[in-house]
Short mmCIF file of C-alpha atoms in Angstrom, two decimals:
data_model
loop_
_atom_site.label_atom_id
_atom_site.label_comp_id
_atom_site.label_asym_id
_atom_site.label_seq_id
_atom_site.Cartn_x
_atom_site.Cartn_y
_atom_site.Cartn_z
CA MET A 4 9.71 -70.76 -13.07
CA THR A 5 11.15 -67.66 -11.38
CA HIS A 6 9.13 -65.29 -9.18
CA LEU A 7 9.43 -62.72 -11.94
CA ASP A 8 8.00 -65.20 -14.45
CA THR A 9 5.00 -65.71 -12.18
CA GLU A 10 4.50 -61.95 -11.84
CA LEU A 11 4.78 -61.44 -15.60
CA GLN A 12 2.24 -64.17 -16.26
CA LEU A 13 -0.18 -62.59 -13.81
CA LEU A 14 0.36 -59.23 -15.48
CA LYS A 15 -0.33 -60.78 -18.86
CA LYS A 16 -3.57 -62.30 -17.53
CA GLU A 17 -4.68 -58.94 -16.14
CA ILE A 18 -4.00 -57.23 -19.45
CA ILE A 19 -6.00 -59.89 -21.28
CA SER A 20 -8.85 -59.29 -18.81
CA ILE A 21 -8.98 -55.50 -19.34
CA TRP A 22 -8.63 -56.11 -23.08
CA THR A 23 -11.58 -58.54 -23.17
CA LEU A 24 -13.65 -56.11 -21.11
CA VAL A 25 -12.84 -53.19 -23.43
CA ILE A 26 -13.75 -55.22 -26.53
CA LEU A 27 -17.02 -56.18 -24.85
CA GLN A 28 -17.68 -52.52 -24.01
CA LEU A 29 -17.18 -51.54 -27.64
CA LYS A 30 -19.41 -54.39 -28.84
CA LYS A 31 -22.16 -53.38 -26.41
CA THR A 32 -21.88 -49.77 -27.60
CA GLN A 33 -22.34 -50.98 -31.16
CA ASP A 34 -25.42 -53.04 -30.20
CA SER A 35 -26.77 -50.16 -28.16
CA LEU A 36 -26.42 -47.78 -31.13
CA LEU A 37 -28.03 -50.16 -33.62
CA ARG A 38 -30.91 -51.14 -31.34
CA PHE A 39 -31.08 -47.71 -29.70
CA ASP A 40 -30.90 -49.52 -26.37
CA LYS A 41 -30.13 -46.82 -23.81
CA ASP A 42 -30.01 -49.34 -20.95
CA LEU A 43 -27.14 -51.10 -22.66
CA SER A 44 -25.32 -47.76 -22.94
CA ARG A 45 -25.93 -47.16 -19.23
CA GLU A 46 -24.36 -50.58 -18.58
CA VAL A 47 -21.32 -49.55 -20.64
CA ILE A 48 -20.98 -46.33 -18.62
CA LEU A 49 -21.23 -48.27 -15.38
CA ASN A 50 -18.66 -50.81 -16.53
CA GLU A 51 -16.21 -48.05 -17.37
CA LYS A 52 -15.44 -47.99 -13.64
CA ARG A 53 -14.22 -51.58 -13.94
CA VAL A 54 -11.98 -50.61 -16.85
CA ASN A 55 -10.51 -47.78 -14.76
CA ALA A 56 -9.99 -50.09 -11.79
CA TYR A 57 -8.14 -52.58 -14.01
CA GLU A 58 -5.98 -49.78 -15.38
CA LEU A 59 -4.95 -48.64 -11.91
CA LYS A 60 -4.26 -52.21 -10.80
CA ILE A 61 -2.07 -52.92 -13.86
CA ASP A 62 -0.17 -49.65 -13.40
CA ARG A 63 0.49 -50.52 -9.78
CA ASP A 64 1.59 -54.07 -10.65
CA CYS A 65 4.02 -52.73 -13.27
CA GLU A 66 5.43 -50.31 -10.71
CA ASN A 67 5.92 -53.14 -8.22
CA ILE A 68 7.64 -55.32 -10.81
CA PHE A 69 10.07 -52.49 -11.63
CA ALA A 70 10.75 -51.82 -7.97
CA LEU A 71 11.05 -55.38 -6.76
CA TYR A 72 12.39 -57.40 -9.68
CA ASN A 73 14.42 -54.94 -11.80
CA PRO A 74 13.40 -56.61 -15.06
CA VAL A 75 15.86 -56.48 -17.95
CA ALA A 76 15.91 -57.36 -21.66
CA VAL A 77 12.69 -59.01 -22.90
CA ASP A 78 11.15 -58.79 -19.40
CA LEU A 79 11.83 -55.06 -19.24
CA ARG A 80 10.39 -54.56 -22.70
CA PHE A 81 7.32 -56.58 -21.73
CA VAL A 82 6.59 -54.47 -18.65
CA LEU A 83 7.18 -51.24 -20.57
CA ALA A 84 4.85 -52.47 -23.32
CA ALA A 85 2.29 -53.58 -20.72
CA LEU A 86 2.16 -50.04 -19.30
CA LYS A 87 1.53 -48.51 -22.70
CA ILE A 88 -0.94 -51.18 -23.83
CA ASN A 89 -2.82 -50.65 -20.57
CA ASN A 90 -2.97 -46.92 -21.21
CA ASN A 91 -4.25 -47.40 -24.77
CA LEU A 92 -6.89 -49.90 -23.65
CA GLU A 93 -8.15 -47.54 -20.96
CA ARG A 94 -8.53 -44.82 -23.57
CA THR A 95 -10.43 -47.22 -25.82
CA GLY A 96 -12.68 -47.89 -22.83
CA ASP A 97 -13.22 -44.13 -22.50
CA ILE A 98 -14.25 -44.02 -26.14
CA ALA A 99 -16.87 -46.75 -25.65
CA GLU A 100 -18.20 -44.79 -22.68
CA GLY A 101 -18.24 -41.56 -24.72
CA ILE A 102 -20.24 -43.16 -27.53
CA GLY A 103 -22.61 -44.58 -24.88
CA LYS A 104 -23.20 -41.04 -23.61
CA PHE A 105 -24.04 -39.83 -27.15
CA ILE A 106 -26.61 -42.62 -27.46
CA ILE A 107 -28.22 -41.67 -24.16
CA SER A 108 -28.29 -37.98 -25.16
CA ASN A 109 -30.01 -38.72 -28.45
CA GLU A 110 -33.77 -38.53 -28.23
CA SER A 111 -34.85 -40.74 -31.11
CA PRO A 112 -33.30 -43.85 -32.75
CA PHE A 113 -30.52 -43.12 -35.20
CA ASP A 114 -31.58 -42.83 -38.82
CA ASP A 115 -30.94 -46.12 -40.69
CA ASN A 116 -29.80 -44.29 -43.78
CA LEU A 117 -27.35 -42.19 -41.73
CA LEU A 118 -25.82 -45.36 -40.29
CA LYS A 119 -25.69 -46.86 -43.78
CA VAL A 120 -24.04 -43.95 -45.63
CA THR A 121 -21.46 -43.46 -42.92
CA GLN A 122 -20.77 -47.24 -42.82
CA MET A 123 -21.03 -47.17 -39.04
CA ILE A 124 -21.35 -50.96 -38.74
CA LYS A 125 -18.24 -51.44 -40.82
CA MET A 126 -16.34 -48.96 -38.65
CA PHE A 127 -17.39 -50.78 -35.49
CA ASP A 128 -16.59 -54.16 -37.03
CA VAL A 129 -13.15 -53.14 -38.24
CA SER A 130 -12.17 -51.49 -34.96
CA THR A 131 -13.41 -54.46 -32.92
CA SER A 132 -11.66 -56.89 -35.25
CA MET A 133 -8.42 -54.89 -34.92
CA LEU A 134 -8.64 -55.06 -31.14
CA LEU A 135 -9.29 -58.81 -31.30
CA ASP A 136 -6.38 -59.38 -33.67
CA VAL A 137 -3.93 -57.43 -31.54
CA LEU A 138 -5.16 -59.36 -28.52
CA THR A 139 -4.41 -62.65 -30.31
CA ALA A 140 -1.05 -61.25 -31.39
CA PHE A 141 -0.32 -60.32 -27.78
CA GLU A 142 -1.35 -63.72 -26.43
CA ASN A 143 0.74 -65.62 -28.98
CA GLU A 144 3.56 -63.08 -29.39
CA ASP A 145 2.66 -63.12 -33.08
CA THR A 146 4.31 -60.08 -34.64
CA ALA A 147 3.13 -60.96 -38.18
CA LEU A 148 -0.45 -60.67 -36.97
CA ALA A 149 0.42 -57.46 -35.10
CA ARG A 150 1.81 -56.01 -38.34
CA SER A 151 -1.41 -56.88 -40.22
CA ILE A 152 -3.17 -54.28 -38.04
CA PHE A 153 -1.52 -51.41 -39.88
CA LYS A 154 -3.32 -52.34 -43.10
CA GLN A 155 -6.67 -52.69 -41.35
CA ASP A 156 -6.27 -49.23 -39.88
CA GLU A 157 -6.25 -47.75 -43.38
CA ILE A 158 -9.93 -48.81 -43.77
CA LEU A 159 -10.88 -46.73 -40.72
CA ASP A 160 -8.74 -43.83 -41.87
CA ASN A 161 -10.49 -43.75 -45.25
CA LEU A 162 -13.98 -43.95 -43.75
CA ASN A 163 -13.05 -41.15 -41.37
CA LEU A 164 -11.61 -39.08 -44.21
CA ASN A 165 -14.87 -39.28 -46.18
CA ALA A 166 -17.09 -38.75 -43.14
CA SER A 167 -17.27 -34.92 -43.25
CA SER A 168 -18.62 -34.79 -46.80
CA VAL A 169 -20.97 -37.75 -46.23
CA ILE A 170 -22.37 -36.15 -43.07
CA ALA A 171 -22.63 -32.72 -44.71
CA ASP A 172 -24.58 -34.27 -47.55
CA PHE A 173 -26.90 -36.07 -45.10
CA ILE A 174 -27.52 -32.86 -43.12
CA ARG A 175 -28.39 -30.96 -46.29
CA LYS A 176 -30.99 -33.60 -47.09
CA ASN A 177 -32.15 -34.07 -43.47
CA PRO A 178 -31.74 -30.76 -41.62
CA ASP A 179 -34.10 -31.97 -38.87
CA LYS A 180 -31.55 -34.71 -38.00
CA LEU A 181 -28.63 -32.35 -37.58
CA GLU A 182 -27.96 -33.27 -33.96
CA GLN A 183 -27.79 -37.02 -34.45
CA ALA A 184 -25.69 -36.55 -37.59
CA LEU A 185 -23.17 -34.64 -35.48
CA TYR A 186 -23.20 -37.41 -32.84
CA ILE A 187 -22.45 -39.91 -35.59
CA LEU A 188 -19.62 -37.75 -36.93
CA SER A 189 -18.11 -37.64 -33.44
CA THR A 190 -18.55 -41.39 -33.13
CA ILE A 191 -16.68 -41.88 -36.42
CA ARG A 192 -13.84 -39.71 -35.13
CA LYS A 193 -13.75 -41.75 -31.93
CA LEU A 194 -13.69 -45.09 -33.77
CA GLU A 195 -10.86 -43.82 -35.92
CA ARG A 196 -8.99 -43.21 -32.63
CA VAL A 197 -9.71 -46.81 -31.61
CA GLY A 198 -7.89 -47.86 -34.78
CA ASP A 199 -4.94 -45.67 -33.81
CA GLN A 200 -4.91 -47.17 -30.35
CA ALA A 201 -4.94 -50.71 -31.75
CA LYS A 202 -2.04 -49.67 -33.96
CA ASN A 203 -0.14 -48.28 -30.96
CA ILE A 204 -0.71 -51.56 -29.17
CA ALA A 205 0.56 -53.51 -32.21
CA GLU A 206 3.73 -51.38 -32.13
CA GLU A 207 4.21 -52.22 -28.46
CA ILE A 208 3.87 -55.96 -29.17
CA ILE A 209 6.52 -55.71 -31.89
CA PHE A 210 8.72 -53.68 -29.53
CA TYR A 211 8.58 -56.24 -26.75
CA VAL A 212 8.93 -59.33 -28.92
CA GLU A 213 11.45 -58.08 -31.49
CA ALA A 214 13.00 -55.09 -29.70
CA LYS A 215 12.15 -52.92 -32.71
CA VAL A 216 10.75 -49.43 -32.32
CA LEU A 217 8.19 -48.67 -35.05
CA LYS A 218 6.69 -45.60 -33.44
CA HIS A 219 6.72 -42.57 -35.74
CA LYS A 220 8.10 -44.63 -38.63
CA LYS A 221 6.28 -44.45 -41.94
CA ASP A 222 7.58 -47.74 -43.27
CA LYS A 223 6.50 -50.39 -40.78
CA MET B 14 36.69 -42.85 -31.82
CA GLU B 15 37.83 -44.14 -28.43
CA SER B 16 41.28 -45.67 -28.35
CA THR B 17 41.81 -49.18 -27.09
CA ILE B 18 43.88 -49.57 -23.96
CA LEU B 19 43.63 -53.33 -23.57
CA LYS B 20 43.02 -56.00 -26.16
CA SER B 21 43.02 -59.79 -26.03
CA GLU B 22 43.50 -61.90 -29.13
CA ASN B 23 42.53 -65.57 -29.20
CA PHE B 24 43.41 -65.75 -25.54
CA SER B 25 42.99 -69.07 -23.72
CA ALA B 26 43.97 -70.16 -20.22
CA TRP B 27 44.22 -73.50 -18.44
CA PHE B 28 44.38 -74.86 -14.91
CA GLY B 29 46.17 -78.17 -15.54
CA GLU B 30 44.14 -79.92 -18.20
CA HIS B 31 41.07 -77.82 -17.58
CA GLN B 32 40.62 -75.01 -20.09
CA VAL B 33 39.03 -72.07 -18.28
CA LEU B 34 39.21 -69.45 -21.04
CA LYS B 35 38.57 -70.20 -24.70
CA ASN B 36 39.74 -67.88 -27.45
CA ILE B 37 38.79 -64.62 -25.83
CA ASN B 38 38.83 -61.63 -28.17
CA ILE B 39 37.93 -58.38 -26.49
CA GLU B 40 38.91 -54.72 -26.70
CA ILE B 41 38.69 -52.43 -23.70
CA PRO B 42 38.34 -48.74 -24.64
CA ARG B 43 40.29 -46.13 -22.69
CA ASN B 44 38.40 -44.27 -19.91
CA ASN B 45 35.56 -46.75 -19.97
CA ILE B 46 34.18 -49.00 -17.28
CA VAL B 47 33.76 -52.51 -18.63
CA ALA B 48 31.77 -54.97 -16.53
CA VAL B 49 32.53 -58.66 -16.80
CA MET B 50 29.71 -60.90 -15.72
CA GLY B 51 28.72 -64.52 -15.91
CA PRO B 52 27.87 -67.46 -13.67
CA SER B 53 30.41 -68.87 -11.20
CA GLY B 54 33.15 -70.75 -12.98
CA CYS B 55 32.67 -68.94 -16.29
CA GLY B 56 36.25 -67.64 -16.28
CA LYS B 57 35.64 -63.97 -15.55
CA THR B 58 37.97 -63.77 -12.55
CA THR B 59 40.60 -65.86 -14.34
CA PHE B 60 40.41 -63.41 -17.21
CA ILE B 61 41.18 -60.35 -15.10
CA ARG B 62 43.85 -62.29 -13.19
CA CYS B 63 45.47 -63.01 -16.56
CA VAL B 64 45.36 -59.30 -17.41
CA ASN B 65 47.85 -58.47 -14.67
CA ARG B 66 49.66 -61.82 -14.83
CA MET B 67 48.36 -63.24 -11.56
CA HIS B 68 47.02 -66.41 -13.14
CA GLU B 69 50.55 -67.73 -13.64
CA LEU B 70 51.25 -67.43 -9.88
CA THR B 71 49.16 -70.58 -9.41
CA ASN B 72 50.90 -73.91 -10.09
CA ASP B 73 50.22 -75.88 -13.25
CA THR B 74 48.66 -73.07 -15.28
CA ARG B 75 49.29 -71.96 -18.83
CA VAL B 76 47.97 -69.52 -21.38
CA GLU B 77 47.83 -69.18 -25.17
CA GLY B 78 47.14 -66.17 -27.37
CA SER B 79 47.91 -62.58 -26.50
CA ILE B 80 46.81 -59.70 -24.36
CA PHE B 81 48.02 -56.26 -25.38
CA TYR B 82 48.28 -53.32 -23.02
CA THR B 83 48.32 -50.45 -25.53
CA LYS B 84 50.74 -51.95 -28.09
CA ASN B 85 52.69 -54.14 -25.64
CA ASP B 86 52.17 -57.85 -25.32
CA ILE B 87 51.78 -58.21 -21.56
CA TYR B 88 53.30 -61.69 -21.60
CA LYS B 89 56.52 -60.15 -22.93
CA MET B 90 56.59 -57.51 -20.18
CA ASN B 91 58.09 -57.76 -16.72
CA PRO B 92 55.06 -58.63 -14.56
CA ILE B 93 56.21 -56.31 -11.76
CA ILE B 94 56.33 -53.39 -14.20
CA LEU B 95 53.04 -54.48 -15.76
CA ARG B 96 51.30 -54.42 -12.37
CA ARG B 97 52.32 -50.78 -11.91
CA PHE B 98 50.23 -49.96 -14.98
CA ILE B 99 47.44 -52.39 -14.23
CA GLY B 100 46.30 -52.31 -10.60
CA MET B 101 44.01 -54.79 -8.89
CA VAL B 102 41.37 -54.50 -6.18
CA PHE B 103 39.99 -57.69 -4.68
CA GLN B 104 36.63 -58.87 -3.44
CA ARG B 105 37.45 -58.57 0.27
CA PRO B 106 39.15 -55.41 1.45
CA ASN B 107 42.70 -56.46 2.29
CA PRO B 108 44.69 -53.61 3.79
CA PHE B 109 48.00 -54.80 5.25
CA PRO B 110 46.97 -55.41 8.85
CA THR B 111 50.22 -54.35 10.47
CA MET B 112 50.48 -51.11 8.50
CA SER B 113 48.90 -47.72 9.14
CA ILE B 114 46.57 -46.09 6.63
CA TYR B 115 49.51 -43.97 5.47
CA GLN B 116 51.84 -46.95 5.10
CA ASN B 117 49.16 -48.93 3.27
CA VAL B 118 48.83 -46.25 0.60
CA ILE B 119 52.56 -46.16 -0.17
CA ALA B 120 53.05 -49.91 0.35
CA GLY B 121 53.55 -50.43 -3.39
CA TYR B 122 56.57 -48.16 -3.28
CA THR B 123 58.10 -49.32 -0.01
CA LEU B 124 57.66 -53.03 -0.83
CA ASN B 125 59.38 -52.42 -4.16
CA GLY B 126 62.26 -50.64 -2.41
CA ALA B 127 61.58 -47.21 -3.89
CA SER B 128 63.17 -44.39 -1.95
CA LEU B 129 60.87 -41.41 -1.54
CA ASN B 130 61.34 -38.41 0.67
CA LYS B 131 58.67 -37.40 3.17
CA ASN B 132 57.20 -34.71 0.94
CA GLU B 133 56.85 -37.12 -1.96
CA LYS B 134 55.23 -39.70 0.29
CA ASP B 135 52.83 -37.13 1.79
CA GLU B 136 51.87 -35.98 -1.67
CA ILE B 137 51.22 -39.52 -2.93
CA VAL B 138 49.18 -40.39 0.17
CA GLU B 139 47.00 -37.27 0.01
CA ASP B 140 46.53 -37.47 -3.75
CA SER B 141 45.65 -41.18 -3.72
CA LEU B 142 43.28 -40.88 -0.78
CA ASN B 143 41.62 -37.93 -2.43
CA LYS B 144 41.16 -39.86 -5.64
CA ALA B 145 39.68 -42.73 -3.65
CA ALA B 146 37.31 -40.26 -1.94
CA LEU B 147 38.71 -41.19 1.47
CA TRP B 148 41.00 -38.28 2.38
CA ASN B 149 38.40 -36.23 4.27
CA GLU B 150 37.42 -39.22 6.36
CA VAL B 151 40.94 -40.31 7.36
CA LYS B 152 43.22 -37.24 7.14
CA ASP B 153 43.33 -36.94 10.93
CA VAL B 154 43.94 -40.62 11.61
CA LEU B 155 46.52 -41.45 8.94
CA HIS B 156 48.74 -43.26 11.40
CA ARG B 157 46.10 -45.59 12.73
CA LYS B 158 45.93 -49.13 11.38
CA GLY B 159 44.11 -49.60 8.08
CA THR B 160 42.05 -52.38 9.62
CA PHE B 161 40.55 -49.84 12.05
CA LEU B 162 38.41 -48.51 9.18
CA SER B 163 34.93 -49.75 8.17
CA GLY B 164 34.64 -52.31 5.36
CA GLY B 165 33.72 -49.69 2.76
CA GLN B 166 36.56 -47.41 3.90
CA GLN B 167 39.00 -50.33 3.83
CA GLN B 168 37.99 -51.07 0.24
CA ARG B 169 38.52 -47.41 -0.71
CA LEU B 170 41.90 -47.61 1.04
CA CYS B 171 42.74 -50.60 -1.19
CA ILE B 172 41.68 -48.54 -4.22
CA ALA B 173 43.90 -45.67 -2.98
CA ARG B 174 46.77 -48.15 -2.58
CA ALA B 175 46.27 -49.30 -6.18
CA LEU B 176 45.99 -45.70 -7.44
CA ALA B 177 49.18 -44.68 -5.61
CA MET B 178 51.18 -46.61 -8.19
CA LYS B 179 49.63 -44.38 -10.90
CA PRO B 180 48.16 -47.21 -12.96
CA GLU B 181 46.28 -46.71 -16.20
CA ILE B 182 43.97 -49.66 -15.75
CA LEU B 183 42.23 -50.76 -12.58
CA LEU B 184 40.94 -54.31 -12.29
CA LEU B 185 38.24 -54.81 -9.69
CA ASP B 186 37.15 -58.30 -8.72
CA GLU B 187 33.68 -57.99 -7.17
CA PRO B 188 34.84 -54.97 -5.18
CA THR B 189 31.54 -54.42 -3.38
CA SER B 190 30.28 -57.93 -2.78
CA ALA B 191 31.39 -57.79 0.88
CA LEU B 192 29.99 -54.29 1.46
CA ASP B 193 26.69 -52.85 2.63
CA PRO B 194 24.52 -50.82 0.18
CA ILE B 195 25.79 -47.41 1.39
CA SER B 196 29.45 -48.37 1.04
CA THR B 197 28.59 -49.96 -2.31
CA ALA B 198 27.00 -46.71 -3.50
CA LYS B 199 30.12 -44.77 -2.45
CA ILE B 200 32.40 -47.15 -4.36
CA GLU B 201 30.13 -46.97 -7.42
CA GLU B 202 30.22 -43.16 -7.27
CA LEU B 203 33.97 -43.36 -6.99
CA LEU B 204 34.20 -45.60 -10.06
CA PHE B 205 32.43 -42.90 -12.08
CA GLU B 206 35.01 -40.35 -10.94
CA LEU B 207 37.93 -42.69 -11.61
CA LYS B 208 36.74 -43.27 -15.16
CA LYS B 209 37.89 -39.78 -16.10
CA ASN B 210 41.53 -40.76 -15.58
CA TYR B 211 41.59 -44.55 -15.63
CA SER B 212 40.14 -47.48 -17.54
CA LEU B 213 38.31 -49.94 -15.33
CA LEU B 214 37.52 -53.60 -15.71
CA ILE B 215 35.11 -54.80 -13.05
CA VAL B 216 34.00 -58.35 -12.36
CA THR B 217 30.58 -58.34 -10.78
CA HIS B 218 27.87 -60.81 -9.89
CA ASN B 219 25.50 -57.96 -9.31
CA MET B 220 23.75 -57.30 -12.60
CA GLN B 221 22.15 -54.10 -11.41
CA GLN B 222 25.62 -52.88 -10.53
CA ALA B 223 26.89 -53.76 -14.01
CA GLY B 224 23.94 -51.82 -15.40
CA ARG B 225 24.52 -48.84 -13.14
CA VAL B 226 28.25 -48.36 -13.47
CA SER B 227 29.54 -49.78 -16.72
CA ASP B 228 29.72 -48.43 -20.26
CA ARG B 229 30.16 -51.85 -21.81
CA THR B 230 29.41 -55.32 -20.54
CA ALA B 231 31.00 -58.65 -21.38
CA PHE B 232 29.11 -61.86 -20.68
CA PHE B 233 31.25 -64.96 -20.14
CA TYR B 234 29.90 -68.50 -20.06
CA LEU B 235 31.89 -71.75 -19.72
CA GLY B 236 35.11 -69.93 -20.55
CA GLU B 237 33.76 -68.25 -23.68
CA LEU B 238 32.99 -64.61 -24.30
CA ILE B 239 29.38 -64.95 -25.39
CA GLU B 240 28.48 -61.31 -25.89
CA TYR B 241 30.21 -57.96 -25.52
CA ASN B 242 28.31 -54.78 -26.20
CA ASP B 243 27.19 -51.44 -24.83
CA THR B 244 25.69 -52.05 -21.40
CA LYS B 245 22.41 -50.44 -22.46
CA GLU B 246 22.10 -52.90 -25.35
CA ILE B 247 22.98 -55.90 -23.17
CA PHE B 248 20.30 -55.01 -20.64
CA THR B 249 17.56 -53.99 -23.05
CA ASN B 250 18.15 -56.11 -26.11
CA PRO B 251 20.83 -58.80 -25.71
CA ARG B 252 21.61 -60.44 -29.03
CA ASN B 253 22.49 -63.87 -27.67
CA GLU B 254 19.90 -66.13 -26.09
CA LYS B 255 22.37 -67.26 -23.40
CA THR B 256 22.92 -63.66 -22.33
CA GLN B 257 19.19 -63.07 -22.22
CA ASN B 258 18.61 -66.22 -20.17
CA TYR B 259 21.35 -65.23 -17.73
CA ILE B 260 20.34 -61.63 -17.14
CA THR B 261 16.65 -62.50 -16.86
CA GLY B 262 17.44 -65.25 -14.34
CA ARG B 263 16.28 -68.12 -16.55
CA PHE B 264 19.62 -69.81 -16.78
CA GLY B 265 20.05 -73.57 -17.07
#
């Protein structure tokens, strides 16, 4: 095994670590929302520092690999993909933190019916499942699995598309719960972004394994 | 569409019984820099030595197939004439040790018995040294020995000597492998300039150099041309697994 191989393996391990942490952050946010557990949200906010530290470390490691090893071909594509995956994961981490802050700001538990009509649990489940699937695709260099993400993202897009009218309807019926309805709407928007980020990551996996650029292409 | 200045067709070469080049088909576009890379013994140096008919100077060698310089089969040309069109620069700078810088530049003419008057000689010397980006550094010491120069300057002197014969193609066999990084950078800069007027074929072990200077890259392995493509493609998305293994250092 070459020195570069060793460095690339370490980089891969670090990315898997930040990835696992971000998925855990999102899961905790979901639990915190459903149980209205503000302490769990505070934990998420605290752990965001770890996500940021990972991001900086991975950025620095990529820089060092470029400077010291001049990677080419699949190695170059891997490091380029690693940088972008890292960036997307950090932003997903930010989203988990942002949702955590909404939960802390809210004074009473979220209305069960609101969570039901907006299909919040489904949104969390789909976005978490997308992140898990792209992680598996990354670990196994499985581009078929990476491509399956694009279909899953459509579920989030549709839920997001319907959210405005669903929320408006809820507010009309429950004007006293206006504030939490708006928090939920923002959360939906954020989870839709998680789907986009998972999709970006899937594109990076396909780029590094197959050398194909899918970004901005309609037909993937 | 770029025109082709050099083309090999099913070209093979042997040292005795040992076949060192196997059916090489390659086209070199005019005013391009083409890098030839591959592990030691892959045939890359033999290939460029065949291009200006130096391979046959070794005993017990033979070739099959054709190499065309424009439309001319080089094996049907007079090798002395051919070498005026296709110049060569070697790995180690090799100025003639007994000659001055001036004499080194016009050595191709004097050794071939050409009679030039002083003005013609002066013009060739200044023009060639300018093209080799050496004139400003040596114009006041033209009559000192070529070996008095630094390694990088000596190599540029050798390039000037090759350019003095007004070639169309310049073959460079690892021209910077004996030089420090600053001299290497100067030669690489020079190659970019030379590309405007010449076509260059450079053998290099330094993959970063191939990436930096060449337009197209050929990868040779065990006497075969494995892959030949735009340098950007070779270094970002090589099509052949052997190329990928070589450039990523996972060979063998």
